[in-house]
Coordinates of C-alpha atoms in Angstrom, one line a residue:
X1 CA -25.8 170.2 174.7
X2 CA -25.8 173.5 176.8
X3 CA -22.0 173.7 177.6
X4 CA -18.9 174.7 175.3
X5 CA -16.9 171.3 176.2
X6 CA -20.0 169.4 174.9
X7 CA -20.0 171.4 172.0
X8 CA -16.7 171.3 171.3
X9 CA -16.9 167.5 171.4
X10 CA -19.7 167.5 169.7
X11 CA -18.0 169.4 166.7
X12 CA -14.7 167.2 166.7
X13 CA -16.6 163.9 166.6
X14 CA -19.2 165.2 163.7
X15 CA -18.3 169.0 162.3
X16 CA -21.7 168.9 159.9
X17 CA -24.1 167.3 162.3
X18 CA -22.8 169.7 165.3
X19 CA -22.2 172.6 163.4
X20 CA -25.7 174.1 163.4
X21 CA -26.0 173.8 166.8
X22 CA -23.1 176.0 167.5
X23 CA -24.6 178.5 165.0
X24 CA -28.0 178.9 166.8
X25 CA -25.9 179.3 170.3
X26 CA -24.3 181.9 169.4
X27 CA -25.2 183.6 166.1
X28 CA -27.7 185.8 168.3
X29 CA -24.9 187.6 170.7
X30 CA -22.2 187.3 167.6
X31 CA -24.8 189.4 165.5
X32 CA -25.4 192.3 168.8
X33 CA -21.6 192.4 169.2
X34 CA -21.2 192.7 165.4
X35 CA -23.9 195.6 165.3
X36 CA -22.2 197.2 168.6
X37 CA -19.1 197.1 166.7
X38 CA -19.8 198.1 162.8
X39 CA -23.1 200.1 163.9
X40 CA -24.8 198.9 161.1
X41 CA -27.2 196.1 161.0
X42 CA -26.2 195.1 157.0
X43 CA -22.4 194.8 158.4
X44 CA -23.0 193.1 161.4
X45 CA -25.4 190.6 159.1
X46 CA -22.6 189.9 156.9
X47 CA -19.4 189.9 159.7
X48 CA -21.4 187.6 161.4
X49 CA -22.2 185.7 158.5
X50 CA -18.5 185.7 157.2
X51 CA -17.3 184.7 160.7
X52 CA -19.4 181.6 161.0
X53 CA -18.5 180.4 157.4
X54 CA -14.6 180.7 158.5
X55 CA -15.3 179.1 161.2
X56 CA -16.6 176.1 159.9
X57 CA -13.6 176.1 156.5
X58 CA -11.1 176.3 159.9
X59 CA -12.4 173.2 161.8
X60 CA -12.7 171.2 158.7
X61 CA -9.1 171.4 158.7
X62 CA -8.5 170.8 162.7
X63 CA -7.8 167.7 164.1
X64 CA -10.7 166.5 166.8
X65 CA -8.2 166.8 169.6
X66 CA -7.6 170.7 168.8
X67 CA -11.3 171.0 168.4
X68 CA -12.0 169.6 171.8
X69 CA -9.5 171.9 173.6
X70 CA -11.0 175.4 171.7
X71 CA -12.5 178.1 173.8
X72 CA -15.2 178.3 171.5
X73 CA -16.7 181.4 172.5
X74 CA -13.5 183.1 172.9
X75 CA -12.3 181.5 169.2
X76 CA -15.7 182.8 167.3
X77 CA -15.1 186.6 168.7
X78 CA -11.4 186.7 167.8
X79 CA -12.9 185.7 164.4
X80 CA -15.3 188.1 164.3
X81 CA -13.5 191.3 165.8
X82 CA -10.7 190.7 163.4
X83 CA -13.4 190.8 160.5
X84 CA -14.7 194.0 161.7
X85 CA -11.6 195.7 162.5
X86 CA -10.9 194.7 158.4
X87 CA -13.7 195.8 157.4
X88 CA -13.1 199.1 159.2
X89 CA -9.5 199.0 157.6
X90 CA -10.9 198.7 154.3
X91 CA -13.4 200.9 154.7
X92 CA -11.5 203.5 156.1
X93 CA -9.4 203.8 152.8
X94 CA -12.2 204.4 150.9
X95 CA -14.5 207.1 150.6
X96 CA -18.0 206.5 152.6
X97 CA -21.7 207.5 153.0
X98 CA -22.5 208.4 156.4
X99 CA -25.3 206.3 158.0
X100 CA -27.7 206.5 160.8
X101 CA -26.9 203.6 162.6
X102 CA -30.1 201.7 162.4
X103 CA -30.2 200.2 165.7
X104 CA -33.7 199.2 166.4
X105 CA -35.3 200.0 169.4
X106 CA -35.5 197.7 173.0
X107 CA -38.4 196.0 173.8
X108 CA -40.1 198.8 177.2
X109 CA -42.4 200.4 178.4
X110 CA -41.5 203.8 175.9
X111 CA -40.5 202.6 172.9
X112 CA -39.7 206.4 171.8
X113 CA -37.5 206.8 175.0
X114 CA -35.5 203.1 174.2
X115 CA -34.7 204.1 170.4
X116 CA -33.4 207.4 172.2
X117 CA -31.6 205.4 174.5
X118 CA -29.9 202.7 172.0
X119 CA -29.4 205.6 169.6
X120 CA -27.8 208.1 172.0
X121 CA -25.5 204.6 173.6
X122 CA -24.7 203.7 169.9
X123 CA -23.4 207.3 168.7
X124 CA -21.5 207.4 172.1
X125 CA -19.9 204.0 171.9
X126 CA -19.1 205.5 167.9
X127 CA -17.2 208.3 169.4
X128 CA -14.8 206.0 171.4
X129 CA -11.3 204.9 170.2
X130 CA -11.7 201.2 168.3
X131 CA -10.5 199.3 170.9
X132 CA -12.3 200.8 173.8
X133 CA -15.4 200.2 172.1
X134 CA -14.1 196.6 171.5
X135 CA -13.8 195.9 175.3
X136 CA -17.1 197.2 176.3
X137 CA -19.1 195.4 173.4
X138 CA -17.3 192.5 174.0
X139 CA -17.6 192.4 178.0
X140 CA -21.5 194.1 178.1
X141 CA -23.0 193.1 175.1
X142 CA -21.6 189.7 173.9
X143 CA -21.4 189.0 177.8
X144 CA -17.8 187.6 177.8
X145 CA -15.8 187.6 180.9
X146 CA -12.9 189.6 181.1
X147 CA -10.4 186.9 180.6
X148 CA -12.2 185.8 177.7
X149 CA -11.9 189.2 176.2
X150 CA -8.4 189.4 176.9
X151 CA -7.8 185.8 174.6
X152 CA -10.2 187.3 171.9
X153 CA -7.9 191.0 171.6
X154 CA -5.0 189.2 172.8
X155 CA -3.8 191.7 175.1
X156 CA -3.4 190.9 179.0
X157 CA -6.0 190.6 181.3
X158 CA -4.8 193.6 183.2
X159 CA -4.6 195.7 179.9
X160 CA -8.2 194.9 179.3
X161 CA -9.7 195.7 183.2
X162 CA -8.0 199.7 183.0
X163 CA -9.3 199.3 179.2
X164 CA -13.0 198.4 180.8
X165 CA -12.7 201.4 183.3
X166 CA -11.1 203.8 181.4
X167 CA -14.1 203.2 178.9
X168 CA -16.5 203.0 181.2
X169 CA -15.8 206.6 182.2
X170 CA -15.2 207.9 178.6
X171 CA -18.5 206.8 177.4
X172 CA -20.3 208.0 180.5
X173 CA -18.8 211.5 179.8
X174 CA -19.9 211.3 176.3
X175 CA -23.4 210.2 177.1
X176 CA -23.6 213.0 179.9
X177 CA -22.2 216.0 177.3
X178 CA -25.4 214.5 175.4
X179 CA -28.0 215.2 177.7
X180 CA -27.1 218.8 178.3

């Protein structure tokens, strides 16, 4: 089963038999938007881990005919972005250590040049307002198109495409006071 609606049916006829398959589709991509989003790899672990596990607990109590009709994809990252924005929440009332990042380097040709790529990207995209970093991690790194990240922030479609741009530009400004 490659497609959502399979999946989806998959996971309203038999939750626990269907249920890892929807983990190894998209634990991967929840995990790199996650570590886009929290910028640490321990967070993004456990958001990711925490979203999955509601995930589950909230289709055991769906019936099969609202499980069929889920946008899964869409469904899994409003999960997830609303655990990270908590997180953040909570975090940001209490005191906290300042960390690196630990984003580990692409796969190239210079690995050096990568880490200072990913590094540089990931500070960047830390420097942007919450929800512009939402938009691009959501549409560039968990790959979701635009009307699906419009379901997951639940803002309108239009909202999210001057979001897109507007971020675009911000974080290319960032990166370019960077290199100088």
């Amino acid at each position: 089963m490659t497609d959502a609606a399979g999946l989806a049916g998959a996971l309203a006829r038999d939750l626990d038999a269907a249920f890892p398959e929807l983990v190894t589709t998209y634990q991967d991509r929840m995990y790199a938007t996650a570590l886009r989003l929290t910028r640490a790899p321990s967070d993004a672990e456990d958001v990711t881990q925490e979203a999955l596990v509601r995930a589950y607990r909230a289709l055991g109590g769906y019936a099969p005919d609202r499980i069929r009709s889920l946008q899964l994809r869409a469904w899994l990252w409003t999960i997830l972005v609303n655990l990270v924005r908590n997180r953040a929440r909570t975090r940001s009332r209490r005191p906290h250590d300042t960390a690196l990042g630990g984003v580990e380097p692409a796969a190239g040709a210079d690995p050096a040049g990568d880490a200072v790529a990913v590094v540089a990207v990931t500070n960047a995209l830390g420097a942007l307002r919450p929800v512009e970093r939402e938009v691009l991690v959501l549409r560039y790194v968990a790959d979701l198109p635009l009307d699906e990240v419009s379901d997951t922030l639940g803002i309108p479609l239009g909202t999210v495409k001057s979001h897109v741009h507007r971020s675009l530009a911000r974080l290319r400004t960032i990166l370019g006071e960077e290199t100088r």
